[in-house]
Amino acid sequence: MLDSPELPDCFYQHQPVLICPSTPTPKHSLYLSNLDDQKFLRFSIKYLYLFEKSLNPDVLKHSLSNLLVHYYPLSGRLRPTATTKDDQKLEVDCNGEGAVFAQAFMDITSQEFLQFSRKPNNSWRKLLYRVDSHCFIDIPPLVIQVTNLRCGGMILSTAINHCLCDGIGTSQFLHAWAHITVKPNLDLPITPFHSRHVVKPRDPPKIPFTHPGYTRNNLADVDNINQYLQSQPLVPTSFTFTPSRILRLKQQCVPSLKCTTFEVLASHTWRSWVRSLDLLPSQDVKLLFSVNVRKKLIPEVPQGYYGNGFVLGCAETSVEDLVMSKNLYHGVKLIQEAKSILTDGYVRSMIDLLEDKTVKTDLSTSLVISQWAKLGLEDLDFGEGKPLHMGPLTSDIYCLILPVIGDFDALRVSLSVPGSVVEKFEYYMQEFWDVEDRHGESNEYYEGQNGN
């Protein structure tokens, strides 16, 4: 048994290989929209899956090669466009160069890994092959590692470049891979639509709205919460919200305000996060949260659209107004208002605004929340059963709302906070739980032993 959450090293018998599309694919430059190549999205979405039974890696390679015929941009490479300086505007060179596929062995069992699966730490990075590169755009858009375990289980780790797709796109790709592995002779359930011109900016740009989620200014260090967070050793935290706990949160808003589970969880997490940081009452704080706009645009984005089809809604208020409120009503109302303005006209204005490359996402005083709970990621099945565990490969200061495997109605909130405030943050997140509830779930959140 492992006596610490530090994972052993991976053993690589062979060097990683490049998996290319099984048949020739289009060779061209793929335009990336202003929603795709924001500086804020220049990272890879990293998933980790634990399966009870391993699959033959040759079968996975073969199905991946067939799938890349349909998802051929993922076998290309990012590059700056010829018309812009440096990396201000990116595109995909669809050259079929291939996705990175690594195979490894780790001397651990699936049950040993499950013991620590609620407490990610830096050693989890061993489960994804690290590509040697000088900068982000040199990393292939798709990197995969299959790690076989001592017990016959398997960990599948994937890194998919966020500039090419969002959470909906990553889920679409992973489910397509599982589908083509199990049923190679059947058509894909969803055909990917790669053209981004449906969200191209207007010429000339029209920006009739204000967009508080973006800025051109660099705030002073004293006001920059994000800079403070990045300078601290971070500790991963996680909280499981059962249906009864979610109901208790919603009861803080009824009968005067009906709200969704996301709205009340986001409001509660935002408020707890702000309270734990001991900010000045007069300081403005923001909550940025991802909203799928595929069906908000006119005409609607085609089914299978394989670009970033989300924007960040922005709720903004003062610390005093958010914290002094005795319940979650104020935060929930702000989130609902931020969602309600995301019409076709508002989103098009945002896309036009991003044509100005000096504009960037305002992370200085913001908590960022992304919803992973409605993507079906936990249902991935390559033919040997659904995963025992699914989640991010690493923890970050961006907050994730995750599904709970085995409990469809429960959700998990996960993010990293500075070690100096982790106890306060955990207290505020659990403040409304009764004594028996808190005692019974004492092991459901990270205890702060491993920074990220």
Tab-separated table of N, CA and C in Angstrom, residues 189-343:
chain	number	residue	atom	x	y	z
A	189	PRO	N	-21.724	9.471	-33.552
A	189	PRO	CA	-23.016	10.055	-33.163
A	189	PRO	C	-23.124	11.536	-33.515
A	190	ILE	N	-21.994	12.250	-33.505
A	190	ILE	CA	-21.965	13.673	-33.861
A	190	ILE	C	-20.787	13.903	-34.796
A	191	THR	N	-21.056	14.539	-35.928
A	191	THR	CA	-19.982	14.871	-36.870
A	191	THR	C	-19.406	16.227	-36.507
A	192	PRO	N	-18.090	16.330	-36.294
A	192	PRO	CA	-17.516	17.626	-35.905
A	192	PRO	C	-17.598	18.643	-37.045
A	193	PHE	N	-17.889	19.886	-36.649
A	193	PHE	CA	-17.971	21.016	-37.591
A	193	PHE	C	-16.827	21.951	-37.249
A	194	HIS	N	-15.813	22.024	-38.107
A	194	HIS	CA	-14.576	22.706	-37.743
A	194	HIS	C	-14.518	24.188	-38.111
A	195	SER	N	-15.302	24.637	-39.067
A	195	SER	CA	-15.206	26.033	-39.498
A	195	SER	C	-15.617	26.977	-38.380
A	196	ARG	N	-14.787	27.988	-38.136
A	196	ARG	CA	-15.073	28.974	-37.081
A	196	ARG	C	-15.699	30.259	-37.625
A	197	HIS	N	-15.962	30.324	-38.899
A	197	HIS	CA	-16.420	31.578	-39.496
A	197	HIS	C	-17.816	31.992	-39.019
A	198	VAL	N	-18.528	31.054	-38.400
A	198	VAL	CA	-19.853	31.397	-37.870
A	198	VAL	C	-19.757	32.361	-36.685
A	199	VAL	N	-18.578	32.466	-36.077
A	199	VAL	CA	-18.398	33.427	-34.971
A	199	VAL	C	-17.303	34.430	-35.309
A	200	LYS	N	-17.171	34.741	-36.571
A	200	LYS	CA	-16.167	35.707	-37.001
A	200	LYS	C	-16.619	37.119	-36.632
A	201	PRO	N	-15.692	38.027	-36.285
A	201	PRO	CA	-16.076	39.400	-35.950
A	201	PRO	C	-16.630	40.132	-37.169
A	202	ARG	N	-17.427	41.147	-36.888
A	202	ARG	CA	-18.001	41.954	-37.969
A	202	ARG	C	-16.983	42.975	-38.469
A	203	ASP	N	-17.189	43.419	-39.692
A	203	ASP	CA	-16.296	44.403	-40.297
A	203	ASP	C	-17.130	45.581	-40.824
A	204	PRO	N	-17.035	46.756	-40.176
A	204	PRO	CA	-16.185	47.058	-39.018
A	204	PRO	C	-16.798	46.523	-37.722
A	205	PRO	N	-15.979	46.406	-36.669
A	205	PRO	CA	-16.507	45.935	-35.382
A	205	PRO	C	-17.565	46.889	-34.822
A	206	LYS	N	-18.530	46.322	-34.113
A	206	LYS	CA	-19.571	47.110	-33.444
A	206	LYS	C	-19.600	46.684	-31.984
A	207	ILE	N	-19.369	47.646	-31.098
A	207	ILE	CA	-19.291	47.321	-29.662
A	207	ILE	C	-20.219	48.260	-28.892
A	208	PRO	N	-21.526	48.041	-28.968
A	208	PRO	CA	-22.474	48.934	-28.302
A	208	PRO	C	-22.643	48.653	-26.815
A	209	PHE	N	-22.018	47.578	-26.302
A	209	PHE	CA	-22.200	47.208	-24.899
A	209	PHE	C	-20.880	47.359	-24.127
A	210	THR	N	-21.007	47.473	-22.820
A	210	THR	CA	-19.823	47.415	-21.955
A	210	THR	C	-19.588	45.954	-21.574
A	211	HIS	N	-18.336	45.597	-21.394
A	211	HIS	CA	-17.983	44.212	-21.096
A	211	HIS	C	-17.044	44.181	-19.893
A	212	PRO	N	-17.612	44.130	-18.688
A	212	PRO	CA	-16.794	44.240	-17.475
A	212	PRO	C	-15.850	43.067	-17.244
A	213	GLY	N	-16.017	41.972	-17.979
A	213	GLY	CA	-15.120	40.841	-17.815
A	213	GLY	C	-13.779	41.027	-18.499
A	214	TYR	N	-13.628	42.157	-19.222
A	214	TYR	CA	-12.382	42.413	-19.962
A	214	TYR	C	-11.790	43.746	-19.539
A	215	THR	N	-10.489	43.877	-19.759
A	215	THR	CA	-9.800	45.108	-19.387
A	215	THR	C	-8.622	45.347	-20.325
A	216	ARG	N	-8.175	46.592	-20.375
A	216	ARG	CA	-6.925	46.933	-21.068
A	216	ARG	C	-5.867	47.388	-20.079
A	217	ASN	N	-6.242	47.474	-18.820
A	217	ASN	CA	-5.360	48.087	-17.827
A	217	ASN	C	-4.699	47.036	-16.950
A	218	ASN	N	-3.500	47.342	-16.489
A	218	ASN	CA	-2.841	46.545	-15.465
A	218	ASN	C	-3.033	47.246	-14.129
A	219	LEU	N	-3.794	46.595	-13.248
A	219	LEU	CA	-4.066	47.218	-11.957
A	219	LEU	C	-2.833	47.168	-11.064
A	220	ALA	N	-2.786	48.081	-10.109
A	220	ALA	CA	-1.679	48.087	-9.148
A	220	ALA	C	-1.668	46.779	-8.367
A	221	ASP	N	-0.476	46.391	-7.932
A	221	ASP	CA	-0.332	45.120	-7.232
A	221	ASP	C	-1.266	45.014	-6.033
A	222	VAL	N	-1.507	46.123	-5.357
A	222	VAL	CA	-2.331	46.092	-4.152
A	222	VAL	C	-3.758	45.660	-4.460
A	223	ASP	N	-4.220	45.884	-5.694
A	223	ASP	CA	-5.586	45.533	-6.064
A	223	ASP	C	-5.680	44.195	-6.791
A	224	ASN	N	-4.539	43.584	-7.071
A	224	ASN	CA	-4.534	42.421	-7.937
A	224	ASN	C	-4.578	41.130	-7.120
A	225	ILE	N	-5.794	40.616	-6.912
A	225	ILE	CA	-5.955	39.395	-6.133
A	225	ILE	C	-5.284	38.224	-6.836
A	226	ASN	N	-5.428	38.172	-8.158
A	226	ASN	CA	-4.880	37.054	-8.918
A	226	ASN	C	-3.366	36.980	-8.772
A	227	GLN	N	-2.715	38.143	-8.780
A	227	GLN	CA	-1.266	38.180	-8.610
A	227	GLN	C	-0.876	37.662	-7.226
A	228	TYR	N	-1.659	38.035	-6.232
A	228	TYR	CA	-1.418	37.546	-4.868
A	228	TYR	C	-1.563	36.018	-4.815
A	229	LEU	N	-2.632	35.506	-5.430
A	229	LEU	CA	-2.867	34.065	-5.412
A	229	LEU	C	-1.731	33.304	-6.094
A	230	GLN	N	-1.280	33.828	-7.232
A	230	GLN	CA	-0.240	33.148	-7.997
A	230	GLN	C	1.099	33.142	-7.271
A	231	SER	N	1.281	34.068	-6.345
A	231	SER	CA	2.568	34.163	-5.636
A	231	SER	C	2.611	33.274	-4.396
A	232	GLN	N	1.489	32.633	-4.053
A	232	GLN	CA	1.402	31.837	-2.834
A	232	GLN	C	1.488	30.335	-3.137
A	233	PRO	N	1.991	29.558	-2.184
A	233	PRO	CA	1.850	28.098	-2.301
A	233	PRO	C	0.359	27.753	-2.213
A	234	LEU	N	-0.142	27.039	-3.194
A	234	LEU	CA	-1.574	26.761	-3.260
A	234	LEU	C	-1.890	25.368	-2.736
A	235	VAL	N	-3.045	25.250	-2.102
A	235	VAL	CA	-3.507	23.981	-1.533
A	235	VAL	C	-4.828	23.605	-2.191
A	236	PRO	N	-4.950	22.388	-2.734
A	236	PRO	CA	-6.215	21.985	-3.348
A	236	PRO	C	-7.288	21.735	-2.300
A	237	THR	N	-8.500	22.178	-2.595
A	237	THR	CA	-9.639	21.941	-1.718
A	237	THR	C	-10.769	21.340	-2.548
A	238	SER	N	-11.629	20.574	-1.896
A	238	SER	CA	-12.737	19.953	-2.608
A	238	SER	C	-13.886	19.709	-1.649
A	239	PHE	N	-15.105	19.906	-2.119
A	239	PHE	CA	-16.288	19.769	-1.287
A	239	PHE	C	-17.383	19.067	-2.075
A	240	THR	N	-17.923	18.004	-1.508
A	240	THR	CA	-19.021	17.290	-2.148
A	240	THR	C	-20.345	17.836	-1.636
A	241	PHE	N	-21.198	18.243	-2.573
A	241	PHE	CA	-22.507	18.775	-2.227
A	241	PHE	C	-23.567	17.748	-2.613
A	242	THR	N	-24.113	17.110	-1.598
A	242	THR	CA	-25.196	16.158	-1.795
A	242	THR	C	-26.478	16.923	-2.103
A	243	PRO	N	-27.511	16.251	-2.604
A	243	PRO	CA	-28.780	16.952	-2.868
A	243	PRO	C	-29.326	17.699	-1.655
A	244	SER	N	-29.168	17.130	-0.458
A	244	SER	CA	-29.697	17.807	0.735
A	244	SER	C	-28.926	19.092	1.024
A	245	ARG	N	-27.622	19.084	0.789
A	245	ARG	CA	-26.838	20.299	0.998
A	245	ARG	C	-27.188	21.361	-0.047
A	246	ILE	N	-27.379	20.928	-1.271
A	246	ILE	CA	-27.774	21.876	-2.320
A	246	ILE	C	-29.130	22.490	-1.997
A	247	LEU	N	-30.049	21.667	-1.491
A	247	LEU	CA	-31.364	22.179	-1.118
A	247	LEU	C	-31.246	23.210	-0.006
A	248	ARG	N	-30.364	22.957	0.962
A	248	ARG	CA	-30.173	23.921	2.045
A	248	ARG	C	-29.665	25.263	1.519
A	249	LEU	N	-28.797	25.214	0.519
A	249	LEU	CA	-28.328	26.457	-0.088
A	249	LEU	C	-29.464	27.173	-0.803
A	250	LYS	N	-30.253	26.435	-1.538
A	250	LYS	CA	-31.360	27.053	-2.282
A	250	LYS	C	-32.396	27.664	-1.343
A	251	GLN	N	-32.526	27.095	-0.164
A	251	GLN	CA	-33.498	27.628	0.796
A	251	GLN	C	-33.121	29.017	1.293
A	252	GLN	N	-31.863	29.406	1.067
A	252	GLN	CA	-31.464	30.759	1.428
A	252	GLN	C	-32.006	31.792	0.445
A	253	CYS	N	-32.518	31.337	-0.689
A	253	CYS	CA	-33.016	32.255	-1.717
A	253	CYS	C	-34.531	32.220	-1.887
A	254	VAL	N	-35.169	31.148	-1.490
A	254	VAL	CA	-36.620	31.046	-1.662
A	254	VAL	C	-37.309	31.681	-0.471
A	255	PRO	N	-38.586	32.124	-0.622
A	255	PRO	CA	-39.441	31.979	-1.805
A	255	PRO	C	-39.296	33.122	-2.815
A	256	SER	N	-38.463	34.114	-2.513
A	256	SER	CA	-38.443	35.309	-3.366
A	256	SER	C	-37.642	35.116	-4.644
A	257	LEU	N	-36.785	34.083	-4.719
A	257	LEU	CA	-35.917	33.941	-5.881
A	257	LEU	C	-35.714	32.464	-6.199
A	258	LYS	N	-36.106	32.081	-7.387
A	258	LYS	CA	-35.848	30.718	-7.847
A	258	LYS	C	-34.479	30.693	-8.504
A	259	CYS	N	-33.736	29.623	-8.277
A	259	CYS	CA	-32.381	29.577	-8.814
A	259	CYS	C	-32.000	28.157	-9.182
A	260	THR	N	-31.000	28.037	-10.046
A	260	THR	CA	-30.487	26.733	-10.445
A	260	THR	C	-29.415	26.275	-9.458
A	261	THR	N	-29.074	24.997	-9.558
A	261	THR	CA	-28.013	24.462	-8.708
A	261	THR	C	-26.692	25.159	-8.983
A	262	PHE	N	-26.391	25.393	-10.265
A	262	PHE	CA	-25.146	26.084	-10.587
A	262	PHE	C	-25.117	27.475	-9.955
A	263	GLU	N	-26.216	28.220	-10.080
A	263	GLU	CA	-26.243	29.596	-9.581
A	263	GLU	C	-25.992	29.645	-8.079
A	264	VAL	N	-26.594	28.732	-7.346
A	264	VAL	CA	-26.446	28.791	-5.891
A	264	VAL	C	-25.067	28.268	-5.460
A	265	LEU	N	-24.533	27.251	-6.148
A	265	LEU	CA	-23.191	26.776	-5.814
A	265	LEU	C	-22.134	27.814	-6.159
A	266	ALA	N	-22.300	28.467	-7.315
A	266	ALA	CA	-21.341	29.498	-7.719
A	266	ALA	C	-21.370	30.668	-6.746
A	267	SER	N	-22.562	31.091	-6.355
A	267	SER	CA	-22.693	32.205	-5.414
A	267	SER	C	-22.066	31.857	-4.063
A	268	HIS	N	-22.335	30.663	-3.580
A	268	HIS	CA	-21.797	30.234	-2.286
A	268	HIS	C	-20.270	30.154	-2.317
A	269	THR	N	-19.724	29.600	-3.406
A	269	THR	CA	-18.270	29.466	-3.516
A	269	THR	C	-17.607	30.831	-3.642
A	270	TRP	N	-18.177	31.698	-4.459
A	270	TRP	CA	-17.657	33.063	-4.644
A	270	TRP	C	-17.629	33.803	-3.311
A	271	ARG	N	-18.731	33.753	-2.592
A	271	ARG	CA	-18.840	34.463	-1.316
A	271	ARG	C	-17.842	33.895	-0.296
A	272	SER	N	-17.718	32.581	-0.239
A	272	SER	CA	-16.774	31.951	0.699
A	272	SER	C	-15.342	32.314	0.353
A	273	TRP	N	-15.037	32.328	-0.944
A	273	TRP	CA	-13.693	32.679	-1.423
A	273	TRP	C	-13.347	34.111	-1.034
A	274	VAL	N	-14.260	35.036	-1.265
A	274	VAL	CA	-14.020	36.446	-0.933
A	274	VAL	C	-13.880	36.626	0.569
A	275	ARG	N	-14.728	35.973	1.347
A	275	ARG	CA	-14.651	36.095	2.803
A	275	ARG	C	-13.302	35.611	3.333
A	276	SER	N	-12.785	34.551	2.746
A	276	SER	CA	-11.538	33.964	3.260
A	276	SER	C	-10.323	34.832	2.979
A	277	LEU	N	-10.400	35.715	1.982
A	277	LEU	CA	-9.235	36.506	1.574
A	277	LEU	C	-9.078	37.812	2.351
A	278	ASP	N	-10.048	38.165	3.212
A	278	ASP	CA	-9.958	39.380	4.043
A	278	ASP	C	-9.665	40.626	3.218
A	279	LEU	N	-10.481	40.875	2.211
A	279	LEU	CA	-10.292	42.019	1.328
A	279	LEU	C	-10.942	43.268	1.917
A	280	LEU	N	-10.547	44.423	1.408
A	280	LEU	CA	-11.153	45.675	1.858
A	280	LEU	C	-12.638	45.688	1.481
A	281	PRO	N	-13.513	46.153	2.362
A	281	PRO	CA	-14.958	46.158	2.075
A	281	PRO	C	-15.314	46.916	0.805
A	282	SER	N	-14.534	47.954	0.476
A	282	SER	CA	-14.866	48.787	-0.685
A	282	SER	C	-14.374	48.209	-2.008
A	283	GLN	N	-13.553	47.169	-1.953
A	283	GLN	CA	-12.973	46.632	-3.189
A	283	GLN	C	-14.034	45.929	-4.028
A	284	ASP	N	-13.966	46.128	-5.325
A	284	ASP	CA	-14.850	45.424	-6.246
A	284	ASP	C	-14.266	44.043	-6.542
A	285	VAL	N	-15.139	43.053	-6.617
A	285	VAL	CA	-14.727	41.694	-6.965
A	285	VAL	C	-15.655	41.179	-8.063
A	286	LYS	N	-15.135	40.247	-8.845
A	286	LYS	CA	-15.895	39.711	-9.970
A	286	LYS	C	-15.943	38.187	-9.902
A	287	LEU	N	-17.029	37.668	-10.444
A	287	LEU	CA	-17.148	36.229	-10.692
A	287	LEU	C	-17.284	36.042	-12.191
A	288	LEU	N	-16.350	35.322	-12.790
A	288	LEU	CA	-16.410	35.000	-14.210
A	288	LEU	C	-16.787	33.534	-14.341
A	289	PHE	N	-17.819	33.245	-15.111
A	289	PHE	CA	-18.298	31.868	-15.216
A	289	PHE	C	-18.650	31.556	-16.665
A	290	SER	N	-18.324	30.339	-17.079
A	290	SER	CA	-18.497	29.953	-18.476
A	290	SER	C	-19.971	29.718	-18.794
A	291	VAL	N	-20.390	30.240	-19.961
A	291	VAL	CA	-21.769	30.078	-20.434
A	291	VAL	C	-21.714	29.624	-21.894
A	292	ASN	N	-22.349	28.505	-22.190
A	292	ASN	CA	-22.432	28.005	-23.557
A	292	ASN	C	-23.364	28.914	-24.361
A	293	VAL	N	-22.864	29.475	-25.472
A	293	VAL	CA	-23.684	30.411	-26.262
A	293	VAL	C	-24.032	29.838	-27.641
A	294	ARG	N	-23.842	28.532	-27.832
A	294	ARG	CA	-24.120	27.934	-29.128
A	294	ARG	C	-25.547	28.194	-29.598
A	295	LYS	N	-26.499	28.156	-28.671
A	295	LYS	CA	-27.901	28.348	-29.044
A	295	LYS	C	-28.384	29.786	-28.842
A	296	LYS	N	-27.508	30.638	-28.348
A	296	LYS	CA	-27.877	32.040	-28.153
A	296	LYS	C	-27.597	32.877	-29.395
A	297	LEU	N	-26.699	32.387	-30.257
A	297	LEU	CA	-26.343	33.130	-31.458
A	297	LEU	C	-27.370	32.904	-32.560
A	298	ILE	N	-27.531	33.914	-33.411
A	298	ILE	CA	-28.478	33.840	-34.526
A	298	ILE	C	-27.701	34.025	-35.831
A	299	PRO	N	-27.722	33.023	-36.740
A	299	PRO	CA	-28.318	31.699	-36.531
A	299	PRO	C	-27.511	30.888	-35.526
A	300	GLU	N	-28.139	29.831	-35.015
A	300	GLU	CA	-27.466	28.994	-34.039
A	300	GLU	C	-26.220	28.352	-34.646
A	301	VAL	N	-25.226	28.136	-33.794
A	301	VAL	CA	-24.010	27.449	-34.225
A	301	VAL	C	-24.389	26.017	-34.600
A	302	PRO	N	-23.863	25.486	-35.719
A	302	PRO	CA	-24.244	24.136	-36.157
A	302	PRO	C	-23.934	23.070	-35.110
A	303	GLN	N	-24.719	22.007	-35.097
A	303	GLN	CA	-24.454	20.885	-34.200
A	303	GLN	C	-23.060	20.322	-34.488
A	304	GLY	N	-22.358	19.965	-33.436
A	304	GLY	CA	-21.016	19.427	-33.590
A	304	GLY	C	-19.948	20.492	-33.730
A	305	TYR	N	-20.339	21.773	-33.596
A	305	TYR	CA	-19.364	22.863	-33.719
A	305	TYR	C	-18.162	22.587	-32.836
A	306	TYR	N	-16.964	22.564	-33.445
A	306	TYR	CA	-15.795	22.146	-32.708
A	306	TYR	C	-14.826	23.293	-32.431
A	307	GLY	N	-15.370	24.430	-32.084
A	307	GLY	CA	-14.552	25.531	-31.594
A	307	GLY	C	-15.031	25.892	-30.206
A	308	ASN	N	-14.469	26.941	-29.641
A	308	ASN	CA	-14.940	27.424	-28.339
A	308	ASN	C	-16.270	28.130	-28.537
A	309	GLY	N	-17.297	27.571	-27.941
A	309	GLY	CA	-18.643	28.120	-28.070
A	309	GLY	C	-19.165	28.656	-26.756
A	310	PHE	N	-18.256	29.167	-25.936
A	310	PHE	CA	-18.682	29.730	-24.658
A	310	PHE	C	-18.072	31.116	-24.478
A	311	VAL	N	-18.698	31.902	-23.622
A	311	VAL	CA	-18.128	33.173	-23.182
A	311	VAL	C	-18.168	33.186	-21.657
A	312	LEU	N	-17.506	34.161	-21.073
A	312	LEU	CA	-17.518	34.294	-19.618
A	312	LEU	C	-18.550	35.332	-19.198
A	313	GLY	N	-19.583	34.869	-18.490
A	313	GLY	CA	-20.480	35.807	-17.850
A	313	GLY	C	-19.751	36.487	-16.703
A	314	CYS	N	-20.136	37.711	-16.393
A	314	CYS	CA	-19.417	38.478	-15.359
A	314	CYS	C	-20.391	39.085	-14.359
A	315	ALA	N	-20.300	38.632	-13.111
A	315	ALA	CA	-21.031	39.250	-12.005
A	315	ALA	C	-20.038	40.100	-11.224
A	316	GLU	N	-20.445	41.300	-10.843
A	316	GLU	CA	-19.523	42.237	-10.192
A	316	GLU	C	-20.228	42.937	-9.050
A	317	THR	N	-19.514	43.096	-7.931
A	317	THR	CA	-20.074	43.790	-6.776
A	317	THR	C	-18.930	44.169	-5.844
A	318	SER	N	-19.259	44.878	-4.782
A	318	SER	CA	-18.241	45.198	-3.779
A	318	SER	C	-18.151	44.056	-2.776
A	319	VAL	N	-17.001	43.949	-2.131
A	319	VAL	CA	-16.817	42.937	-1.091
A	319	VAL	C	-17.879	43.094	-0.013
A	320	GLU	N	-18.121	44.341	0.376
A	320	GLU	CA	-19.089	44.599	1.444
A	320	GLU	C	-20.470	44.075	1.097
A	321	ASP	N	-20.953	44.369	-0.113
A	321	ASP	CA	-22.301	43.946	-0.491
A	321	ASP	C	-22.402	42.428	-0.607
A	322	LEU	N	-21.322	41.784	-1.047
A	322	LEU	CA	-21.365	40.334	-1.204
A	322	LEU	C	-21.271	39.623	0.142
A	323	VAL	N	-20.386	40.112	1.006
A	323	VAL	CA	-20.103	39.424	2.259
A	323	VAL	C	-21.114	39.754	3.350
A	324	MET	N	-21.571	41.010	3.387
A	324	MET	CA	-22.471	41.416	4.472
A	324	MET	C	-23.887	40.869	4.301
A	325	SER	N	-24.220	40.451	3.094
A	325	SER	CA	-25.522	39.826	2.881
A	325	SER	C	-25.605	38.559	3.723
A	326	LYS	N	-26.742	38.369	4.388
A	326	LYS	CA	-26.877	37.231	5.299
A	326	LYS	C	-27.139	35.919	4.567
A	327	ASN	N	-27.444	36.011	3.286
A	327	ASN	CA	-27.697	34.790	2.533
A	327	ASN	C	-27.100	34.918	1.131
A	328	LEU	N	-27.456	34.007	0.250
A	328	LEU	CA	-26.868	33.959	-1.087
A	328	LEU	C	-27.666	34.732	-2.119
A	329	TYR	N	-28.715	35.397	-1.683
A	329	TYR	CA	-29.617	36.073	-2.618
A	329	TYR	C	-28.870	37.064	-3.506
A	330	HIS	N	-28.024	37.895	-2.913
A	330	HIS	CA	-27.351	38.958	-3.668
A	330	HIS	C	-26.471	38.370	-4.774
A	331	GLY	N	-25.643	37.373	-4.427
A	331	GLY	CA	-24.766	36.776	-5.414
A	331	GLY	C	-25.527	36.057	-6.517
A	332	VAL	N	-26.566	35.316	-6.147
A	332	VAL	CA	-27.378	34.598	-7.135
A	332	VAL	C	-28.032	35.573	-8.101
A	333	LYS	N	-28.558	36.680	-7.563
A	333	LYS	CA	-29.216	37.679	-8.415
A	333	LYS	C	-28.233	38.263	-9.422
A	334	LEU	N	-27.021	38.539	-8.985
A	334	LEU	CA	-25.998	39.080	-9.896
A	334	LEU	C	-25.648	38.075	-10.995
A	335	ILE	N	-25.556	36.807	-10.642
A	335	ILE	CA	-25.251	35.768	-11.635
A	335	ILE	C	-26.382	35.666	-12.651
A	336	GLN	N	-27.610	35.699	-12.181
A	336	GLN	CA	-28.754	35.622	-13.095
A	336	GLN	C	-28.794	36.819	-14.041
A	337	GLU	N	-28.499	37.987	-13.525
A	337	GLU	CA	-28.477	39.186	-14.377
A	337	GLU	C	-27.364	39.091	-15.412
A	338	ALA	N	-26.196	38.565	-14.998
A	338	ALA	CA	-25.077	38.421	-15.940
A	338	ALA	C	-25.416	37.425	-17.044
A	339	LYS	N	-26.171	36.391	-16.717
A	339	LYS	CA	-26.583	35.406	-17.721
A	339	LYS	C	-27.629	35.990	-18.671
A	340	SER	N	-28.527	36.800	-18.134
A	340	SER	CA	-29.667	37.288	-18.925
A	340	SER	C	-29.246	38.235	-20.046
A	341	ILE	N	-28.109	38.907	-19.909
A	341	ILE	CA	-27.699	39.875	-20.940
A	341	ILE	C	-26.945	39.220	-22.097
A	342	LEU	N	-26.687	37.915	-21.989
A	342	LEU	CA	-25.890	37.243	-23.018
A	342	LEU	C	-26.758	36.874	-24.229
A	343	THR	N	-27.244	37.898	-24.902
A	343	THR	CA	-28.018	37.727	-26.121
A	343	THR	C	-27.079	37.646	-27.321
